[in-house]
Amino acid sequence: ATVSVLYWSSKGDSLKMELIGHTNIFRLLGDILHLISVLIVLQKMLRMRSCTGLSLKSQFLYAIVFATRYIPSFHWSSSLYLHVMKFFFLTTSWYIVYLMRNRLPWKASYDEKLDTFKIRFLILPCALLAFMFHYDRPHQQVVEMLWTFSQYLEAVAIIPQLNMLTTTLESGRKWELLTGHYVATLGLYRIFYIMNWIYRYFSEYRWNWVDSTSGIIQTLLFSEFFLTYFRGLREFRKEGLPLN
């Protein structure tokens, strides 16, 4: 199953919208889930005026992911869909980081004592792996290394958030419902992307080892969370997820 994607192309002085290519339904659903995960965070922060339960370190890592993946290749996108998605994830990720670090009341509601994971142990190995193992394309070495780095880093960017949730439970507190939904939606997004890679392998005979390996690692990191999350949903209470 495929869906058409729109893009803008310029011919002479005119600018018109045309149809180009296709994207499969698994990738589209994955993108929608990814979009929803960010909207959950924004809704929580802007409506509730709080970032309680969110890991600033994970949000910062995701902002780095989008910056290193999309800024070098932004002008390459011929699809309007890709332009919009890239712009959305770039701007919202850094906006979330900015609010959590610098603006009240979000800065005051951020619990730094629970967000304890040392992110240098994620950034440095990912940078080293990207330098050593990346696609070798002439005249695009730097762009390829940045893209590969973003893939590796995205696979582990959720670790500070998962660590924060574990620390929250160990302290006798409960997860907030929206935080649980946010992490669960991110996990589902990666599952649909794995289905997208499987589909492309059998339909297009294409396999990207960087995408697939990092995606599988990230999905495995979510596995224990999902067990706890769905168990907690069965015991849902209004004030949060009773997962202790």
Short mmCIF file of C-alpha atoms in Angstrom, two decimals:
data_model
loop_
_atom_site.label_atom_id
_atom_site.label_comp_id
_atom_site.label_asym_id
_atom_site.label_seq_id
_atom_site.Cartn_x
_atom_site.Cartn_y
_atom_site.Cartn_z
CA ALA A 1 0.00 0.00 0.00
CA THR A 2 1.38 3.37 -0.99
CA VAL A 3 0.31 6.98 -0.68
CA SER A 4 1.21 9.93 -2.86
CA VAL A 5 3.41 12.74 -1.58
CA LEU A 6 3.16 16.34 -2.75
CA TYR A 7 6.12 18.57 -3.57
CA TRP A 8 6.81 22.02 -4.94
CA SER A 9 8.88 22.43 -8.11
CA SER A 10 9.87 25.61 -9.87
CA LYS A 11 9.89 25.91 -13.66
CA GLY A 12 10.81 29.31 -14.95
CA ASP A 13 9.06 31.92 -12.87
CA SER A 14 6.15 29.73 -11.92
CA LEU A 15 5.77 27.61 -8.81
CA LYS A 16 3.37 24.72 -8.83
CA MET A 17 2.54 21.66 -6.81
CA GLU A 18 3.01 18.22 -8.30
CA LEU A 19 2.75 14.61 -7.24
CA ILE A 20 5.97 12.72 -6.83
CA GLY A 21 6.76 9.18 -5.78
CA HIS A 22 5.10 7.19 -3.02
CA THR A 23 5.64 6.34 0.62
CA ASN A 24 4.27 3.18 2.17
CA ILE A 25 1.54 3.17 4.80
CA PHE A 26 3.87 1.91 7.56
CA ARG A 27 6.20 4.89 7.24
CA LEU A 28 3.27 7.29 7.06
CA LEU A 29 1.74 5.85 10.25
CA GLY A 30 5.15 5.96 11.91
CA ASP A 31 5.52 9.64 11.01
CA ILE A 32 2.04 10.38 12.34
CA LEU A 33 2.84 8.65 15.65
CA HIS A 34 6.12 10.57 15.88
CA LEU A 35 4.20 13.79 15.28
CA ILE A 36 1.65 12.86 17.96
CA SER A 37 4.42 12.17 20.48
CA VAL A 38 5.74 15.71 20.09
CA LEU A 39 2.21 17.16 20.26
CA ILE A 40 1.66 15.28 23.53
CA VAL A 41 4.73 16.99 25.02
CA LEU A 42 3.70 20.40 23.72
CA GLN A 43 0.13 19.95 24.96
CA LYS A 44 1.40 18.96 28.40
CA MET A 45 3.80 21.89 28.61
CA LEU A 46 1.66 24.65 27.13
CA ARG A 47 -1.70 23.65 28.58
CA MET A 48 -0.56 22.41 31.99
CA ARG A 49 2.37 24.87 32.21
CA SER A 50 4.58 22.07 33.48
CA CYS A 51 7.27 19.65 32.30
CA THR A 52 7.08 17.36 35.33
CA GLY A 53 8.22 13.85 34.46
CA LEU A 54 10.02 14.85 31.26
CA SER A 55 13.75 14.34 30.83
CA LEU A 56 15.47 17.48 29.59
CA LYS A 57 18.46 15.33 28.63
CA SER A 58 16.36 13.16 26.31
CA GLN A 59 14.74 16.24 24.78
CA PHE A 60 18.20 17.75 24.22
CA LEU A 61 19.43 14.55 22.57
CA TYR A 62 16.44 14.51 20.22
CA ALA A 63 17.12 18.14 19.34
CA ILE A 64 20.70 17.17 18.41
CA VAL A 65 19.33 14.25 16.37
CA PHE A 66 17.09 16.50 14.29
CA ALA A 67 19.74 19.20 13.87
CA THR A 68 22.42 16.81 12.61
CA ARG A 69 19.98 14.90 10.40
CA TYR A 70 17.90 17.66 8.84
CA ILE A 71 19.95 20.87 8.68
CA PRO A 72 22.66 19.50 6.32
CA SER A 73 20.06 17.94 4.02
CA PHE A 74 17.17 20.38 4.32
CA HIS A 75 17.61 21.82 0.82
CA TRP A 76 17.72 18.34 -0.73
CA SER A 77 14.09 17.56 0.05
CA SER A 78 11.93 17.83 -3.05
CA SER A 79 8.81 16.87 -1.12
CA LEU A 80 6.64 19.47 0.59
CA TYR A 81 5.73 16.77 3.09
CA LEU A 82 9.39 16.26 4.05
CA HIS A 83 10.06 20.00 4.26
CA VAL A 84 7.15 20.48 6.66
CA MET A 85 8.10 17.49 8.82
CA LYS A 86 11.75 18.50 9.02
CA PHE A 87 10.85 22.07 9.96
CA PHE A 88 8.35 20.90 12.57
CA PHE A 89 10.72 18.52 14.36
CA LEU A 90 13.63 20.97 14.24
CA THR A 91 11.72 23.91 15.66
CA THR A 92 9.63 22.07 18.25
CA SER A 93 12.56 20.06 19.66
CA TRP A 94 14.66 23.15 20.34
CA TYR A 95 11.63 25.08 21.56
CA ILE A 96 10.93 22.37 24.15
CA VAL A 97 14.57 22.44 25.29
CA TYR A 98 14.50 26.23 25.49
CA LEU A 99 11.38 26.26 27.67
CA MET A 100 12.68 23.56 30.01
CA ARG A 101 16.08 25.22 30.43
CA ASN A 102 15.27 28.91 30.46
CA ARG A 103 11.65 29.83 31.01
CA LEU A 104 9.35 29.79 34.02
CA PRO A 105 7.22 27.94 35.02
CA TRP A 106 8.71 25.07 33.01
CA LYS A 107 12.22 25.49 34.40
CA ALA A 108 10.88 25.34 37.96
CA SER A 109 8.84 22.18 37.29
CA TYR A 110 11.78 20.27 35.78
CA ASP A 111 13.09 17.73 38.32
CA GLU A 112 16.83 17.69 37.72
CA LYS A 113 17.43 15.33 40.65
CA LEU A 114 15.57 12.54 38.81
CA ASP A 115 17.21 13.22 35.44
CA THR A 116 20.59 11.75 36.34
CA PHE A 117 21.85 9.89 33.27
CA LYS A 118 25.22 11.09 31.93
CA ILE A 119 24.51 11.80 28.27
CA ARG A 120 28.20 12.05 27.35
CA PHE A 121 28.20 8.25 27.56
CA LEU A 122 25.69 8.27 24.71
CA ILE A 123 26.95 11.14 22.53
CA LEU A 124 30.64 10.21 22.40
CA PRO A 125 30.20 6.51 21.46
CA CYS A 126 27.62 7.43 18.80
CA ALA A 127 29.99 10.03 17.33
CA LEU A 128 32.84 7.51 17.28
CA LEU A 129 30.68 4.82 15.65
CA ALA A 130 29.45 7.30 13.02
CA PHE A 131 33.03 8.27 12.21
CA MET A 132 34.04 4.62 11.82
CA PHE A 133 30.91 3.10 10.25
CA HIS A 134 28.93 5.15 7.74
CA TYR A 135 27.98 5.07 4.08
CA ASP A 136 30.85 6.13 1.86
CA ARG A 137 29.54 8.59 -0.71
CA PRO A 138 31.95 10.83 -2.66
CA HIS A 139 31.82 14.52 -1.73
CA GLN A 140 29.27 13.82 1.02
CA GLN A 141 31.41 12.36 3.80
CA VAL A 142 30.51 14.95 6.42
CA VAL A 143 26.79 14.83 5.64
CA GLU A 144 26.81 11.02 5.73
CA MET A 145 28.62 10.97 9.08
CA LEU A 146 26.17 13.48 10.56
CA TRP A 147 23.19 11.49 9.26
CA THR A 148 24.62 8.23 10.60
CA PHE A 149 25.38 9.89 13.95
CA SER A 150 21.76 11.05 14.15
CA GLN A 151 20.54 7.49 13.55
CA TYR A 152 22.78 6.02 16.23
CA LEU A 153 21.91 8.78 18.70
CA GLU A 154 18.17 8.48 18.12
CA ALA A 155 18.40 4.79 19.01
CA VAL A 156 19.58 5.66 22.53
CA ALA A 157 18.14 9.16 23.06
CA ILE A 158 15.22 7.74 25.04
CA ILE A 159 17.53 6.21 27.68
CA PRO A 160 17.61 9.29 29.98
CA GLN A 161 13.79 9.41 29.88
CA LEU A 162 13.49 5.69 30.67
CA ASN A 163 16.06 6.10 33.44
CA MET A 164 14.06 9.02 34.85
CA LEU A 165 10.87 6.94 34.84
CA THR A 166 12.66 4.12 36.67
CA THR A 167 14.09 6.56 39.22
CA THR A 168 10.60 7.99 39.71
CA LEU A 169 9.19 4.56 40.55
CA GLU A 170 12.09 3.75 42.86
CA SER A 171 11.42 6.95 44.79
CA GLY A 172 7.85 5.77 45.45
CA ARG A 173 6.23 8.21 43.04
CA LYS A 174 4.02 7.56 40.01
CA TRP A 175 4.40 8.35 36.36
CA GLU A 176 2.26 11.10 34.94
CA LEU A 177 -0.24 9.78 32.42
CA LEU A 178 0.85 12.06 29.56
CA THR A 179 4.52 11.16 30.08
CA GLY A 180 3.63 7.48 29.75
CA HIS A 181 1.61 8.18 26.60
CA TYR A 182 4.50 10.19 25.14
CA VAL A 183 7.05 7.39 25.61
CA ALA A 184 4.59 4.74 24.40
CA THR A 185 3.85 6.72 21.22
CA LEU A 186 7.58 7.07 20.53
CA GLY A 187 7.95 3.31 20.88
CA LEU A 188 5.08 2.62 18.48
CA TYR A 189 6.60 5.04 15.98
CA ARG A 190 9.79 2.96 15.89
CA ILE A 191 7.82 -0.30 15.56
CA PHE A 192 6.04 1.05 12.47
CA TYR A 193 9.38 2.15 11.02
CA ILE A 194 10.71 -1.39 11.40
CA MET A 195 7.63 -2.60 9.52
CA ASN A 196 8.42 0.05 6.88
CA TRP A 197 11.96 -1.35 6.43
CA ILE A 198 10.66 -4.91 6.19
CA TYR A 199 8.08 -3.82 3.61
CA ARG A 200 10.71 -1.99 1.54
CA TYR A 201 13.03 -4.98 1.68
CA PHE A 202 10.43 -7.28 0.13
CA SER A 203 8.81 -4.75 -2.22
CA GLU A 204 11.81 -2.66 -3.32
CA TYR A 205 14.69 -5.01 -2.41
CA ARG A 206 16.26 -2.23 -0.37
CA TRP A 207 17.84 -2.59 3.06
CA ASN A 208 19.52 0.19 5.02
CA TRP A 209 21.64 -1.41 7.73
CA VAL A 210 22.11 1.84 9.68
CA ASP A 211 18.36 2.53 9.87
CA SER A 212 17.36 -1.02 10.66
CA THR A 213 20.05 -1.73 13.26
CA SER A 214 19.48 1.48 15.21
CA GLY A 215 15.71 1.04 14.99
CA ILE A 216 15.81 -2.49 16.35
CA ILE A 217 18.07 -1.42 19.23
CA GLN A 218 15.71 1.42 20.10
CA THR A 219 12.66 -0.85 19.99
CA LEU A 220 14.35 -3.34 22.32
CA LEU A 221 14.98 -0.50 24.78
CA PHE A 222 11.23 0.15 24.84
CA SER A 223 10.27 -3.48 25.49
CA GLU A 224 10.43 -3.40 29.30
CA PHE A 225 8.71 -0.02 29.36
CA PHE A 226 5.74 -1.35 27.38
CA LEU A 227 5.24 -4.22 29.82
CA THR A 228 5.09 -1.76 32.70
CA TYR A 229 3.03 0.76 30.76
CA PHE A 230 0.22 -1.61 29.75
CA ARG A 231 0.14 -3.16 33.21
CA GLY A 232 -0.27 0.33 34.65
CA LEU A 233 -3.06 1.23 32.23
CA ARG A 234 -5.15 -1.60 33.61
CA GLU A 235 -4.94 0.06 37.02
CA PHE A 236 -5.37 3.59 35.78
CA ARG A 237 -6.24 6.32 38.23
CA LYS A 238 -6.96 9.91 37.48
CA GLU A 239 -3.79 11.33 39.04
CA GLY A 240 -1.37 9.20 37.01
CA LEU A 241 -0.17 5.73 36.19
CA PRO A 242 -0.01 3.61 39.35
CA LEU A 243 3.08 1.67 38.36
CA ASN A 244 4.76 1.36 41.75
#
